[in-house]
Amino acid sequence: MKYDYLVVGAGLFGAAFAHEMKKKGKTCLVIDKRSHIGGNVYTEETEGIQVHKYGAHIFHTSNKEIWEYVNQFAKFNNYINSPVAFYKDELYNLPFNMNTFSKLWNIRTPEEARAKIAEQISELGITEPKNLEEQALSLVGRDVYEKLIKGYTEKQWGRDCKELPAFIIKRLPLRFTYDNNYFNDRYQGIPIGGYAKLVERMLQGIEVRLSTDFFQLKDVEYEKLVFTGQIDEYYRYQFGALQYRSVYFETEKYDCENLQGNAVINYTEREVPYTRIIEHKHFEFGTQPVTIISREYSMEWRPGVEPYYPVNNQENNALYEKYLELAEKEENVIFGGRLGQYKYYDMDKVLKAALEAAGRE
Ligand code: FAD
Ligand code: UDP
């Protein structure tokens, strides 16, 4: 049989694309080299707790259509992400808000906080921020940068803050209210029953082959290919390898009900080797007698480990452009998702891109 589409990757991009094409009467074969569907959003139930196997995933969006789209496949709970930062025995609320500023400077009003930040910014003389360090300093001043940003960012990206693009830090809200919601988006939550169930519903009625690597696939005929793996690998690294950050998760079970009191605690000092600890049950207000945590260690990607984050600095973006030029000449290959488009996409943006790609078909 000849499929209309071979979809490489059973993550959100691949699953949404296949779902849409099936609705249009097309045949799809979805493959993934991993032994499960879902890609990086995959969750696995252990001791009644949904464990986010590839890091904490909180769905958030301001796009009503995308929110309604995911809600077809799962009901979402009302979890609001409010991580806490731990720096040298002190706890600070995130994102940067009045709770953070009041703890840092023992102040109370937005006016005092603004004045403090303005004073620190004026000493720096940055007019147009050229990198993450300058961007962070010119937004929040030196104290927040040094305690809550510098160490965490350098661990997370393995690079000096001066060598990183400014947009990364703009992901985080900055506000002068006592509001610890990590996101500014209109809609937020975690799918009840886990992400694996959600993706399973997206892929209902679609043929899926797991533990199947595209580069070893034989005897499958198809009209078009949808590729959500690494674009540089697809082209056999012919212009050189793009850089990615990988993550190593150390997961442990504890015989207590509540270990850290929050779903996410960031460790913002350089000296602590991990970036954050996730206590999975808090994403779904779990009351099990045990708890499961994961420490997240960031490392540079190399063949053999999972790529997670594209490193979108100038060098890599220029290299990606070369691959993109090849991709744009392809008539029967669509590149999608975080790895296929080399973009620091959140889940809602990946879904939007997949729906657009399906729409173009
Ligand atoms: P993926 O999920 O990576 O899927 C690609 C799939 O392709 C993988 O399963 C892979 O095994 C498969 N594949 C690759 N190459 C091959 C091959 N050669 N053959 C067969 N299969 C192949 N987003 C949010 O909105 N909120 C969050 O809170 C959030 N937290 C995150 C935390 C972490 C630690 C990370 C890394 C990401 C987070 N994200 C979050 C982003 C989110 O994970 C992505 O937007 C989304 O999962 C990307 O989906 P995708 O389909 O593009 O890629
Ligand atoms: N960041 C930071 N301190 C924190 C949390 C985040 O400096 O306590 C910076 C860091 O550079 C990180 C970026 O903000 O890569 C984006 O954070 P986000 O939580 O969105 O990262 P993700 O969940 O995608 O890993």
Coordinates of C-alpha atoms and ligand atoms in Angstrom, one line a residue:
M1 CA 0.0 0.0 0.0
K2 CA 1.1 3.5 -0.7
Y3 CA 0.4 6.0 2.1
D4 CA -0.4 9.6 1.3
Y5 CA 1.9 10.7 4.1
L6 CA 4.7 9.2 6.1
V7 CA 4.9 11.2 9.3
V8 CA 8.2 11.0 11.1
G9 CA 7.7 11.7 14.8
A10 CA 4.6 11.0 17.0
G11 CA 5.0 14.3 18.9
L12 CA 2.5 17.1 18.8
F13 CA 3.3 18.3 15.3
G14 CA 3.2 14.8 13.8
A15 CA 0.0 13.8 15.7
A16 CA -1.9 17.0 14.9
F17 CA -0.9 16.9 11.2
A18 CA -1.9 13.2 10.9
H19 CA -5.2 13.8 12.7
E20 CA -6.1 16.6 10.3
M21 CA -5.1 14.7 7.2
K22 CA -7.1 11.7 8.3
K23 CA -10.1 13.9 8.6
K24 CA -9.6 14.9 5.0
G25 CA -9.6 11.2 4.0
K26 CA -5.8 10.8 3.5
T27 CA -3.8 7.9 4.7
C28 CA -0.9 8.4 7.1
L29 CA 1.7 6.2 8.6
V30 CA 3.2 7.8 11.7
I31 CA 6.5 6.4 12.9
D32 CA 8.7 7.2 15.9
K33 CA 12.0 5.9 17.0
R34 CA 11.0 6.1 20.6
S35 CA 8.9 3.3 22.1
H36 CA 5.9 5.5 22.8
I37 CA 3.9 8.3 21.2
G38 CA 3.7 11.9 22.4
G39 CA 7.3 13.0 21.8
N40 CA 8.5 15.3 24.5
V41 CA 5.1 15.8 26.1
Y42 CA 4.9 12.1 27.0
T43 CA 3.7 11.3 30.5
E44 CA 3.7 7.9 32.1
E45 CA 1.6 6.9 35.1
T46 CA 3.6 5.7 38.1
E47 CA 2.0 5.2 41.6
G48 CA -1.0 7.0 40.3
I49 CA 1.1 10.1 39.4
Q50 CA 1.5 11.3 35.8
V51 CA 5.3 11.6 35.4
H52 CA 6.4 14.1 32.8
K53 CA 9.2 12.0 31.3
Y54 CA 10.8 14.7 29.3
G55 CA 10.3 17.7 31.7
A56 CA 7.4 19.7 33.0
H57 CA 4.8 20.5 30.4
I58 CA 2.2 23.1 31.2
F59 CA -0.1 23.9 28.3
H60 CA -0.7 27.7 28.0
T61 CA -1.9 29.8 25.1
S62 CA -3.8 33.0 24.3
N63 CA -5.1 31.5 21.1
K64 CA -8.7 30.5 21.6
E65 CA -8.8 28.3 18.5
I66 CA -5.8 26.3 19.7
W67 CA -7.3 26.0 23.2
E68 CA -10.5 24.7 21.8
Y69 CA -8.6 22.4 19.5
V70 CA -6.7 20.6 22.4
N71 CA -9.8 20.5 24.5
Q72 CA -11.3 18.1 21.9
F73 CA -8.8 15.5 23.0
A74 CA -8.7 16.0 26.8
K75 CA -10.2 18.0 29.7
F76 CA -7.7 20.3 31.3
N77 CA -7.4 21.0 35.0
N78 CA -7.0 24.5 36.4
Y79 CA -3.3 24.2 37.3
I80 CA -1.5 27.6 37.2
N81 CA 2.3 27.4 37.0
S82 CA 4.0 29.4 39.8
P83 CA 7.6 28.2 40.1
V84 CA 9.8 29.3 43.0
A85 CA 13.5 30.1 42.7
F86 CA 16.0 28.9 45.3
Y87 CA 19.2 31.0 45.5
K88 CA 21.7 30.5 48.3
D89 CA 19.1 29.4 50.9
E90 CA 16.7 32.1 49.9
L91 CA 13.4 31.5 48.1
Y92 CA 11.9 34.0 45.6
N93 CA 8.7 33.9 43.7
L94 CA 8.8 33.8 39.9
P95 CA 8.2 35.2 37.4
F96 CA 9.7 38.6 38.4
N97 CA 6.9 40.3 40.2
M98 CA 6.1 42.3 43.4
N99 CA 6.6 39.2 45.6
T100 CA 10.1 38.8 44.1
F101 CA 11.0 42.5 44.5
S102 CA 9.6 42.8 48.0
K103 CA 11.7 39.8 49.2
L104 CA 14.8 41.2 47.4
W105 CA 14.6 44.8 48.6
N106 CA 12.2 44.8 51.5
I107 CA 9.9 47.1 49.6
R108 CA 6.1 47.2 49.3
T109 CA 4.8 49.3 46.5
P110 CA 5.2 49.1 42.7
E111 CA 6.5 52.6 42.7
E112 CA 9.4 51.6 45.0
A113 CA 10.1 48.5 42.9
R114 CA 10.2 50.6 39.6
A115 CA 12.5 53.1 41.2
K116 CA 14.9 50.5 42.4
I117 CA 15.1 48.8 39.0
A118 CA 15.3 52.2 37.2
E119 CA 18.2 53.2 39.5
Q120 CA 20.1 49.9 38.7
I121 CA 19.4 50.3 34.9
S122 CA 20.5 53.9 34.8
E123 CA 24.0 52.8 36.1
L124 CA 24.4 50.5 33.2
G125 CA 24.0 52.8 30.2
I126 CA 22.6 50.1 27.9
T127 CA 20.6 51.6 25.0
E128 CA 20.0 48.7 22.7
P129 CA 20.4 45.3 24.3
K130 CA 22.5 43.1 22.1
N131 CA 22.4 39.8 24.0
L132 CA 20.6 38.0 26.9
E133 CA 22.8 39.6 29.5
E134 CA 22.1 43.2 28.3
Q135 CA 18.4 42.4 27.8
A136 CA 18.0 41.0 31.3
L137 CA 20.0 43.8 32.9
S138 CA 18.0 46.5 31.1
L139 CA 14.7 44.9 32.0
V140 CA 15.2 44.1 35.7
G141 CA 18.5 45.5 36.8
R142 CA 21.6 43.9 38.4
D143 CA 20.2 42.2 41.5
V144 CA 17.5 40.1 39.8
Y145 CA 20.0 39.3 37.0
E146 CA 22.7 38.1 39.3
K147 CA 20.5 36.1 41.7
L148 CA 17.8 34.7 39.5
I149 CA 19.0 34.8 35.9
K150 CA 22.8 34.5 35.3
G151 CA 23.5 31.2 37.0
Y152 CA 20.4 29.5 35.8
T153 CA 20.8 30.6 32.3
E154 CA 24.4 29.7 32.1
K155 CA 23.6 26.2 33.4
Q156 CA 20.6 25.8 31.1
W157 CA 22.4 26.9 28.0
G158 CA 26.1 26.0 28.8
R159 CA 27.0 29.4 27.4
D160 CA 27.8 32.9 28.7
C161 CA 24.8 35.1 28.9
K162 CA 26.5 37.5 26.5
E163 CA 26.6 34.8 23.8
L164 CA 22.9 34.1 24.0
P165 CA 20.0 35.7 22.1
A166 CA 17.9 38.3 24.0
F167 CA 14.6 36.7 23.1
I168 CA 15.1 33.8 25.5
I169 CA 14.7 36.0 28.5
K170 CA 11.7 37.8 27.1
R171 CA 9.8 34.5 27.5
L172 CA 9.4 35.4 31.2
P173 CA 6.8 38.0 32.3
L174 CA 7.9 41.0 34.3
R175 CA 5.1 42.6 36.3
F176 CA 4.5 45.0 39.1
T177 CA 1.6 43.2 40.7
Y178 CA 1.7 40.5 43.4
D179 CA 0.9 37.8 40.8
N180 CA 3.0 34.6 40.6
N181 CA 1.4 33.2 37.4
Y182 CA 4.4 32.2 35.3
F183 CA 2.5 32.9 32.1
N184 CA 0.5 35.8 30.7
D185 CA -1.7 33.6 28.6
R186 CA -5.5 33.6 28.7
Y187 CA -5.7 29.7 28.9
Q188 CA -3.6 27.3 31.0
G189 CA -3.8 23.8 32.4
I190 CA -2.6 20.2 32.4
P191 CA -4.6 17.5 30.5
I192 CA -6.4 15.3 33.1
G193 CA -5.2 11.8 32.6
G194 CA -1.9 12.9 31.1
Y195 CA -0.5 14.0 27.8
A196 CA 0.0 10.4 26.5
K197 CA -3.8 10.0 26.6
L198 CA -4.3 13.3 24.7
V199 CA -2.0 12.3 21.9
E200 CA -3.5 8.8 21.8
R201 CA -6.8 10.4 21.1
M202 CA -5.3 12.5 18.3
L203 CA -3.8 9.4 16.7
Q204 CA -7.0 7.3 17.0
G205 CA -7.6 5.3 13.8
I206 CA -4.1 6.2 12.4
E207 CA -1.4 3.6 11.9
V208 CA 1.5 4.1 14.2
R209 CA 4.8 2.2 14.2
L210 CA 7.0 2.7 17.3
S211 CA 10.7 2.0 17.8
T212 CA 11.1 2.7 14.1
D213 CA 13.8 5.0 12.9
F214 CA 13.2 6.8 9.6
F215 CA 16.8 6.3 8.6
Q216 CA 16.4 2.6 8.9
L217 CA 13.0 2.4 7.4
K218 CA 12.6 0.1 4.4
D219 CA 9.8 -0.8 2.0
V220 CA 7.3 1.9 2.9
E221 CA 5.8 3.8 0.0
Y222 CA 4.4 7.3 0.4
E223 CA 3.5 10.4 -1.6
K224 CA 4.8 12.9 0.9
L225 CA 7.0 13.0 3.9
V226 CA 6.4 15.0 7.1
F227 CA 9.7 15.2 9.0
T228 CA 9.7 16.4 12.7
G229 CA 13.2 15.1 13.5
Q230 CA 16.4 17.2 13.3
I231 CA 16.6 19.0 9.9
D232 CA 20.4 18.8 9.9
E233 CA 20.3 15.0 10.5
Y234 CA 17.9 14.7 7.6
Y235 CA 20.5 16.3 5.3
R236 CA 23.3 14.2 6.8
Y237 CA 24.9 17.2 8.5
Q238 CA 26.2 18.3 5.1
F239 CA 26.8 21.9 6.2
G240 CA 27.8 20.9 9.8
A241 CA 25.7 20.0 12.9
L242 CA 23.3 22.5 14.5
Q243 CA 23.7 22.9 18.2
Y244 CA 21.0 21.7 20.6
R245 CA 20.8 21.5 24.4
S246 CA 19.9 18.2 25.9
V247 CA 18.6 17.4 29.4
Y248 CA 19.2 14.5 31.7
F249 CA 16.5 13.7 34.2
E250 CA 17.2 12.0 37.5
T251 CA 13.9 10.7 38.8
E252 CA 13.3 9.4 42.4
K253 CA 10.4 8.2 44.4
Y254 CA 10.1 9.4 48.1
D255 CA 7.9 7.8 50.7
C256 CA 6.3 11.1 51.7
E257 CA 3.2 12.9 50.6
N258 CA 4.8 16.2 49.7
L259 CA 8.5 16.8 49.4
Q260 CA 9.0 20.4 48.1
G261 CA 5.6 21.9 48.3
N262 CA 5.5 23.1 44.7
A263 CA 5.5 21.6 41.3
V264 CA 8.6 23.4 40.1
I265 CA 11.6 24.8 42.1
N266 CA 14.4 26.4 40.1
Y267 CA 17.9 26.4 41.5
T268 CA 19.3 29.6 40.2
E269 CA 22.9 29.5 41.6
R270 CA 25.6 28.2 39.3
E271 CA 27.0 25.9 42.0
V272 CA 24.0 23.6 42.2
P273 CA 24.4 21.2 39.3
Y274 CA 20.8 20.9 38.3
T275 CA 18.5 23.6 37.0
R276 CA 15.2 22.6 38.5
I277 CA 13.4 20.0 40.5
I278 CA 9.9 19.0 39.5
E279 CA 7.5 17.3 41.9
H280 CA 5.1 15.8 39.4
K281 CA 2.0 15.2 41.6
H282 CA 1.5 18.9 42.1
F283 CA 0.6 19.4 38.5
E284 CA -2.6 17.6 39.2
F285 CA -3.1 18.3 42.9
G286 CA -2.2 14.7 43.7
T287 CA -2.9 13.2 47.2
Q288 CA -1.0 9.9 46.8
P289 CA 1.0 8.8 49.9
V290 CA 4.2 8.9 47.9
T291 CA 5.8 11.4 45.6
I292 CA 8.0 11.4 42.5
I293 CA 10.5 14.1 41.7
S294 CA 12.9 14.7 38.8
R295 CA 16.1 16.8 38.9
E296 CA 16.9 18.3 35.5
Y297 CA 20.5 18.6 34.4
S298 CA 21.2 20.4 31.3
M299 CA 24.0 19.3 28.8
E300 CA 25.2 19.9 25.3
W301 CA 23.6 17.6 22.7
R302 CA 25.8 15.0 21.0
P303 CA 24.8 12.1 18.8
G304 CA 23.2 9.4 21.0
V305 CA 21.3 11.7 23.4
E306 CA 18.0 13.4 22.9
P307 CA 18.0 17.0 21.5
Y308 CA 15.6 19.2 23.3
Y309 CA 16.3 22.9 22.8
P310 CA 17.6 24.5 19.6
V311 CA 20.4 27.0 20.5
N312 CA 19.1 29.9 18.4
N313 CA 22.1 32.1 18.4
Q314 CA 23.4 33.9 15.3
E315 CA 25.8 31.2 14.2
N316 CA 23.2 28.4 14.4
N317 CA 20.5 30.5 12.8
A318 CA 22.8 31.2 9.9
L319 CA 23.6 27.5 9.6
Y320 CA 19.9 26.7 9.8
E321 CA 19.2 29.1 6.9
K322 CA 21.4 26.9 4.7
Y323 CA 19.3 23.8 5.6
L324 CA 16.1 25.8 5.1
E325 CA 17.2 26.7 1.6
L326 CA 17.4 23.0 0.8
A327 CA 14.1 22.3 2.5
E328 CA 12.4 25.0 0.5
K329 CA 13.3 23.3 -2.7
E330 CA 11.7 20.0 -1.6
E331 CA 8.4 19.4 -3.2
N332 CA 7.4 16.4 -1.2
V333 CA 8.9 17.0 2.2
I334 CA 7.4 19.1 5.0
F335 CA 9.6 19.9 7.9
G336 CA 7.8 20.7 11.2
G337 CA 8.1 21.1 14.9
R338 CA 10.9 22.1 17.3
L339 CA 13.6 20.0 15.6
G340 CA 12.3 20.2 12.0
Q341 CA 12.1 24.0 12.1
Y342 CA 14.9 24.6 14.6
K343 CA 12.6 26.8 16.7
Y344 CA 12.1 27.2 20.5
Y345 CA 8.4 26.5 20.0
D346 CA 5.9 26.0 22.9
M347 CA 3.2 23.4 22.5
D348 CA 0.5 25.8 21.3
K349 CA 2.8 27.2 18.6
V350 CA 3.7 23.7 17.4
L351 CA 0.0 22.8 17.1
K352 CA -0.7 26.1 15.3
A353 CA 2.1 25.3 12.8
A354 CA 0.9 21.8 12.3
L355 CA -2.7 22.9 11.6
E356 CA -1.3 25.5 9.1
A357 CA 0.8 22.9 7.4
A358 CA -2.2 20.6 7.2
G359 CA -4.3 23.5 5.9
R360 CA -1.8 24.2 3.1
E361 CA -2.1 20.5 2.0
Ligands
FAD1 P1 8.9 16.3 19.7 O1 8.0 16.2 20.8 O2 10.4 16.4 19.9 O3 8.6 15.1 18.7 C1 9.5 14.7 17.6 C2 9.5 13.2 17.6 O4 10.2 12.8 16.4 C3 10.2 12.6 18.8 O5 9.3 11.7 19.5 C4 11.4 11.8 18.2 O6 11.6 10.6 18.8 C5 10.9 11.6 16.7 N1 12.0 11.4 15.8 C6 13.1 12.3 15.6 N2 13.9 11.8 14.7 C7 13.3 10.6 14.2 C8 13.7 9.6 13.3 N3 14.8 9.7 12.6 N4 12.9 8.5 13.1 C9 11.7 8.4 13.9 N5 11.3 9.3 14.8 C10 12.1 10.4 15.0 N6 6.0 23.7 25.8 C11 5.0 24.3 26.4 O7 4.1 24.8 25.8 N7 4.9 24.4 27.8 C12 5.8 23.8 28.6 O8 5.7 23.9 29.8 C13 7.0 23.2 28.0 N8 8.0 22.7 28.7 C14 9.0 22.1 28.1 C15 10.0 21.5 28.9 C16 11.1 20.9 28.4 C17 12.2 20.3 29.2 C18 11.2 20.8 26.9 C19 12.4 20.2 26.3 C20 10.2 21.4 26.1 C21 9.1 22.0 26.7 N9 8.1 22.6 26.0 C22 7.0 23.2 26.6 C23 8.1 22.5 24.5 C24 7.4 21.2 23.9 O9 8.0 20.1 24.4 C25 7.4 21.3 22.4 O10 6.8 22.5 21.9 C26 6.7 20.1 21.7 O11 6.8 18.9 22.4 C27 7.3 19.9 20.3 O12 6.6 18.9 19.6 P2 7.3 18.4 18.3 O13 6.3 17.4 17.7 O14 7.8 19.5 17.5 O15 8.6 17.6 18.7
UDP2 N1 15.3 31.7 33.3 C1 16.2 32.2 34.3 N2 15.8 32.0 35.6 C2 14.8 31.2 36.0 C3 14.0 30.7 35.0 C4 14.3 31.0 33.6 O1 17.1 32.9 34.1 O2 14.6 31.0 37.2 C5 15.7 32.1 31.9 C6 16.6 30.9 31.3 O3 17.5 31.6 30.4 C7 15.6 30.1 30.6 C8 14.6 31.2 30.1 O4 14.6 32.2 31.1 O5 16.2 29.4 29.5 C9 13.3 30.7 29.7 O6 12.7 30.1 30.8 P1 11.5 29.0 30.7 O7 11.0 28.7 32.0 O8 10.6 29.5 29.7 O9 12.4 27.8 30.1 P2 11.9 26.3 29.6 O10 10.7 25.9 30.5 O11 11.5 26.5 28.2 O12 13.1 25.5 29.8

